[in-house]
């Protein structure tokens, strides 16, 4: 059997094509059922996210083309539409690719941790559907330990590389504990939702959501047990906020200098961190001139994100080295399994020859033959039978003028290398 990885991702295919070959939960069970029914496939795991669709197989070496055909037929896409976007990795390359994907080295955002959870879920689903066993199971377990090693030995996931994450990281640097801080989130779009998630993950319990439409804000508030106010109510609640993070689509500023001055008076000059990640800006530029106000714009955060991305690239060098080392080690172990099978077959063959010749010798002895002659005949026949295959292999290598093959055969039967003589 041979390990095979086939897929498309954000680097090779458009989102429209990725949508066509994505495996929904409903399709996933049927796909695994079909894979299990194919005698050419021993096991398989399907990883399907918004940025990639990949299938990892343990297959017969000659089945690569059949697997690609199955993928196009299953999703009912034209072969010419997908084949130019497909990448195919075999054996060690497949092992290394899976490890790189799981460590976030092949992600749209370098080092992002979500992909590991998605790969784990894909593996878990395959196990539940009884589509993975043996070598594939060992490979995924090893991959998860490699991802853990990369996270432990490098800082590839330690720096903020999204504006939302950078905003929360900035707040953590300025305030000792987010659990004691009150945060006002202005807006309720995807960016603010991501900010709220990061805040919640870091122990923030006091969140106020201000939005133009209460319905959208209520949905967000329910997730994070937050309080909801309207944009018009911000002046009445701004003084409560230690941190303000704003991201709306408003064409005009929502928070002005006068509003913030009033809030500072009510706070008795306790400082406020304001992070404005909206374009156009939600906070008047003059707010940054006030004492006790720390105002950061999206440009400030982009600078932080860029610095952190460069740091991740540095850490990725070490991560790549770990993945290379571990993929080679796993492939070495895999090859050793093939050696075990070969040794077992060779030993079985030799024992069959021995038992056949001993049986004939015992028959000769029972018939009254000379024991010395029987023993001599046994030793000669056993020697000839055992050296027959290696002798033929030596002759073939010599006739083909293949010194490397000849050297390997000589070494395998205990002879010195010809180059040493």
mmCIF file of C-alpha atoms in Angstrom, residues 137-327:
data_model
loop_
_atom_site.group_PDB
_atom_site.id
_atom_site.type_symbol
_atom_site.label_atom_id
_atom_site.label_comp_id
_atom_site.label_asym_id
_atom_site.label_seq_id
_atom_site.Cartn_x
_atom_site.Cartn_y
_atom_site.Cartn_z
ATOM 1 C CA UNK A 137 -4.338 5.885 12.214
ATOM 2 C CA UNK A 138 -0.664 5.890 13.211
ATOM 3 C CA UNK A 139 0.015 8.774 10.809
ATOM 4 C CA UNK A 140 -2.674 11.033 12.241
ATOM 5 C CA UNK A 141 -1.746 10.303 15.842
ATOM 6 C CA UNK A 142 1.869 11.104 15.013
ATOM 7 C CA UNK A 143 0.789 14.289 13.215
ATOM 8 C CA UNK A 144 -1.085 15.528 16.294
ATOM 9 C CA UNK A 145 1.992 14.989 18.471
ATOM 10 C CA UNK A 146 4.128 16.859 15.915
ATOM 11 C CA UNK A 147 1.696 19.811 15.965
ATOM 12 C CA UNK A 148 1.911 19.849 19.765
ATOM 13 C CA UNK A 149 5.707 19.811 19.559
ATOM 14 C CA UNK A 150 5.697 22.744 17.116
ATOM 15 C CA UNK A 151 3.418 24.774 19.425
ATOM 16 C CA UNK A 152 5.635 23.924 22.416
ATOM 17 C CA UNK A 153 9.043 24.525 20.840
ATOM 18 C CA UNK A 154 8.214 27.549 18.645
ATOM 19 C CA UNK A 155 6.202 30.771 18.943
ATOM 20 C CA UNK A 156 4.538 30.398 15.554
ATOM 21 C CA UNK A 157 1.092 30.870 17.091
ATOM 22 C CA UNK A 158 2.094 33.316 19.795
ATOM 23 C CA UNK A 159 1.642 36.656 18.024
ATOM 24 C CA UNK A 160 -1.517 38.448 16.922
ATOM 25 C CA UNK A 161 -1.935 38.328 13.147
ATOM 26 C CA UNK A 162 -5.527 39.527 12.818
ATOM 27 C CA UNK A 163 -6.771 43.011 13.592
ATOM 28 C CA UNK A 164 -9.341 41.613 16.036
ATOM 29 C CA UNK A 165 -6.742 39.542 17.861
ATOM 30 C CA UNK A 166 -4.292 42.449 17.865
ATOM 31 C CA UNK A 167 -6.916 44.698 19.484
ATOM 32 C CA UNK A 168 -7.414 42.200 22.307
ATOM 33 C CA UNK A 169 -3.681 41.662 22.716
ATOM 34 C CA UNK A 170 -3.217 45.427 23.017
ATOM 35 C CA UNK A 171 -5.885 45.562 25.742
ATOM 36 C CA UNK A 172 -4.180 42.733 27.638
ATOM 37 C CA UNK A 173 -0.871 44.643 27.582
ATOM 38 C CA UNK A 174 -2.410 47.825 28.993
ATOM 39 C CA UNK A 175 -4.778 46.312 31.556
ATOM 40 C CA UNK A 176 -3.558 43.867 34.143
ATOM 41 C CA UNK A 177 -6.649 41.680 33.915
ATOM 42 C CA UNK A 178 -9.486 41.779 31.391
ATOM 43 C CA UNK A 179 -11.718 40.034 33.911
ATOM 44 C CA UNK A 180 -11.814 43.275 35.920
ATOM 45 C CA UNK A 181 -12.345 45.532 32.888
ATOM 46 C CA UNK A 182 -15.538 46.705 31.229
ATOM 47 C CA UNK A 183 -15.424 46.672 27.438
ATOM 48 C CA UNK A 184 -17.711 48.635 25.129
ATOM 49 C CA UNK A 185 -17.971 47.102 21.658
ATOM 50 C CA UNK A 186 -19.371 49.461 19.035
ATOM 51 C CA UNK A 187 -20.841 47.536 16.105
ATOM 52 C CA UNK A 188 -21.924 43.902 15.785
ATOM 53 C CA UNK A 189 -20.331 42.689 12.548
ATOM 54 C CA UNK A 190 -17.926 39.789 12.002
ATOM 55 C CA UNK A 191 -14.884 41.703 13.257
ATOM 56 C CA UNK A 192 -16.588 42.731 16.506
ATOM 57 C CA UNK A 193 -17.886 39.185 16.951
ATOM 58 C CA UNK A 194 -14.319 37.898 16.633
ATOM 59 C CA UNK A 195 -13.126 40.543 19.109
ATOM 60 C CA UNK A 196 -15.826 39.434 21.545
ATOM 61 C CA UNK A 197 -14.687 35.820 21.231
ATOM 62 C CA UNK A 198 -11.054 36.744 21.942
ATOM 63 C CA UNK A 199 -12.134 38.865 24.917
ATOM 64 C CA UNK A 200 -14.256 36.043 26.304
ATOM 65 C CA UNK A 201 -11.411 33.550 25.847
ATOM 66 C CA UNK A 202 -9.235 35.897 27.926
ATOM 67 C CA UNK A 203 -11.641 36.067 30.844
ATOM 68 C CA UNK A 204 -13.541 39.275 30.045
ATOM 69 C CA UNK A 205 -17.001 39.089 31.618
ATOM 70 C CA UNK A 206 -18.252 42.693 31.417
ATOM 71 C CA UNK A 207 -19.136 43.483 27.799
ATOM 72 C CA UNK A 208 -21.487 46.142 26.452
ATOM 73 C CA UNK A 209 -22.547 45.953 22.797
ATOM 74 C CA UNK A 210 -23.713 49.126 21.055
ATOM 75 C CA UNK A 211 -25.240 48.770 17.607
ATOM 76 C CA UNK A 212 -27.609 50.572 15.263
ATOM 77 C CA UNK A 213 -29.995 47.581 15.125
ATOM 78 C CA UNK A 214 -30.723 45.836 18.411
ATOM 79 C CA UNK A 215 -31.594 42.512 16.737
ATOM 80 C CA UNK A 216 -28.040 41.931 15.528
ATOM 81 C CA UNK A 217 -26.612 43.114 18.849
ATOM 82 C CA UNK A 218 -28.909 40.789 20.810
ATOM 83 C CA UNK A 219 -27.628 37.779 18.876
ATOM 84 C CA UNK A 220 -24.057 38.719 19.763
ATOM 85 C CA UNK A 221 -24.952 39.562 23.366
ATOM 86 C CA UNK A 222 -26.554 36.162 23.858
ATOM 87 C CA UNK A 223 -23.317 34.404 22.932
ATOM 88 C CA UNK A 224 -21.224 36.332 25.439
ATOM 89 C CA UNK A 225 -23.749 37.330 28.108
ATOM 90 C CA UNK A 226 -23.329 40.986 27.161
ATOM 91 C CA UNK A 227 -25.449 44.083 27.727
ATOM 92 C CA UNK A 228 -27.043 45.781 24.698
ATOM 93 C CA UNK A 229 -27.443 49.504 24.053
ATOM 94 C CA UNK A 230 -28.156 51.612 20.972
ATOM 95 C CA UNK A 231 -25.605 53.921 19.339
ATOM 96 C CA UNK A 232 -27.591 56.891 20.670
ATOM 97 C CA UNK A 233 -27.058 55.614 24.232
ATOM 98 C CA UNK A 234 -23.260 55.559 23.997
ATOM 99 C CA UNK A 235 -22.827 59.016 25.683
ATOM 100 C CA UNK A 236 -24.757 57.720 28.711
ATOM 101 C CA UNK A 237 -22.608 54.602 29.098
ATOM 102 C CA UNK A 238 -19.161 55.587 27.792
ATOM 103 C CA UNK A 239 -17.877 56.460 31.270
ATOM 104 C CA UNK A 240 -18.387 52.842 32.334
ATOM 105 C CA UNK A 241 -15.933 51.539 29.727
ATOM 106 C CA UNK A 242 -12.257 50.902 30.426
ATOM 107 C CA UNK A 243 -11.830 49.712 26.858
ATOM 108 C CA UNK A 244 -13.695 50.769 23.715
ATOM 109 C CA UNK A 245 -13.331 48.786 20.503
ATOM 110 C CA UNK A 246 -15.254 50.115 17.522
ATOM 111 C CA UNK A 247 -15.910 48.731 14.048
ATOM 112 C CA UNK A 248 -18.975 49.957 12.164
ATOM 113 C CA UNK A 249 -19.770 50.948 8.594
ATOM 114 C CA UNK A 250 -20.761 54.471 9.591
ATOM 115 C CA UNK A 251 -19.604 57.168 7.130
ATOM 116 C CA UNK A 252 -19.207 59.669 9.991
ATOM 117 C CA UNK A 253 -17.522 59.432 13.417
ATOM 118 C CA UNK A 254 -19.721 58.035 16.193
ATOM 119 C CA UNK A 255 -17.536 58.987 19.151
ATOM 120 C CA UNK A 256 -16.460 62.646 19.364
ATOM 121 C CA UNK A 257 -14.001 64.599 21.486
ATOM 122 C CA UNK A 258 -16.700 66.254 23.609
ATOM 123 C CA UNK A 259 -18.389 62.936 24.359
ATOM 124 C CA UNK A 260 -15.084 61.445 25.555
ATOM 125 C CA UNK A 261 -14.215 64.517 27.674
ATOM 126 C CA UNK A 262 -17.537 64.176 29.479
ATOM 127 C CA UNK A 263 -16.923 60.474 30.100
ATOM 128 C CA UNK A 264 -13.444 61.180 31.524
ATOM 129 C CA UNK A 265 -14.887 63.660 34.008
ATOM 130 C CA UNK A 266 -17.384 61.071 35.219
ATOM 131 C CA UNK A 267 -14.520 58.553 35.508
ATOM 132 C CA UNK A 268 -12.436 61.032 37.530
ATOM 133 C CA UNK A 269 -9.734 60.914 34.840
ATOM 134 C CA UNK A 270 -9.335 57.128 34.901
ATOM 135 C CA UNK A 271 -7.796 56.286 31.498
ATOM 136 C CA UNK A 272 -9.667 54.697 28.586
ATOM 137 C CA UNK A 273 -8.179 52.580 25.817
ATOM 138 C CA UNK A 274 -9.967 53.230 22.522
ATOM 139 C CA UNK A 275 -9.254 50.981 19.550
ATOM 140 C CA UNK A 276 -10.853 52.213 16.317
ATOM 141 C CA UNK A 277 -10.645 49.515 13.647
ATOM 142 C CA UNK A 278 -13.269 51.032 11.349
ATOM 143 C CA UNK A 279 -12.662 52.525 7.910
ATOM 144 C CA UNK A 280 -13.863 55.326 7.733
ATOM 145 C CA UNK A 281 -12.943 55.972 11.370
ATOM 146 C CA UNK A 282 -15.607 55.780 14.097
ATOM 147 C CA UNK A 283 -13.646 58.018 16.508
ATOM 148 C CA UNK A 284 -12.709 61.633 15.870
ATOM 149 C CA UNK A 285 -8.967 62.056 15.425
ATOM 150 C CA UNK A 286 -8.898 64.853 18.086
ATOM 151 C CA UNK A 287 -9.844 62.303 20.764
ATOM 152 C CA UNK A 288 -6.234 61.147 20.684
ATOM 153 C CA UNK A 289 -5.120 64.585 21.932
ATOM 154 C CA UNK A 290 -6.875 64.122 25.292
ATOM 155 C CA UNK A 291 -4.934 63.199 28.378
ATOM 156 C CA UNK A 292 -5.791 59.773 29.820
ATOM 157 C CA UNK A 293 -6.916 58.507 26.408
ATOM 158 C CA UNK A 294 -4.964 55.848 24.517
ATOM 159 C CA UNK A 295 -6.278 55.906 20.949
ATOM 160 C CA UNK A 296 -5.185 53.330 18.374
ATOM 161 C CA UNK A 297 -6.422 53.164 14.784
ATOM 162 C CA UNK A 298 -6.531 50.319 12.290
ATOM 163 C CA UNK A 299 -3.211 51.537 10.847
ATOM 164 C CA UNK A 300 -1.561 51.164 14.264
ATOM 165 C CA UNK A 301 -2.902 47.615 14.552
ATOM 166 C CA UNK A 302 -1.862 46.733 10.998
ATOM 167 C CA UNK A 303 1.672 47.725 11.927
ATOM 168 C CA UNK A 304 1.511 45.386 14.943
ATOM 169 C CA UNK A 305 0.052 42.615 12.786
ATOM 170 C CA UNK A 306 2.807 43.030 10.183
ATOM 171 C CA UNK A 307 5.541 42.871 12.828
ATOM 172 C CA UNK A 308 3.965 39.768 14.323
ATOM 173 C CA UNK A 309 3.608 38.137 10.911
ATOM 174 C CA UNK A 310 7.306 38.654 10.298
ATOM 175 C CA UNK A 311 7.984 37.044 13.674
ATOM 176 C CA UNK A 312 5.813 34.088 12.697
ATOM 177 C CA UNK A 313 7.827 33.689 9.503
ATOM 178 C CA UNK A 314 10.980 33.443 11.598
ATOM 179 C CA UNK A 315 9.364 30.848 13.868
ATOM 180 C CA UNK A 316 8.101 28.970 10.805
ATOM 181 C CA UNK A 317 11.700 28.155 9.830
ATOM 182 C CA UNK A 318 12.120 26.130 13.021
ATOM 183 C CA UNK A 319 8.647 24.605 12.608
ATOM 184 C CA UNK A 320 9.507 23.485 9.065
ATOM 185 C CA UNK A 321 12.670 21.823 10.374
ATOM 186 C CA UNK A 322 10.644 19.914 12.973
ATOM 187 C CA UNK A 323 8.134 18.781 10.345
ATOM 188 C CA UNK A 324 10.915 17.618 7.998
ATOM 189 C CA UNK A 325 12.608 15.679 10.788
ATOM 190 C CA UNK A 326 9.377 14.036 11.946
ATOM 191 C CA UNK A 327 8.147 13.173 8.441
#
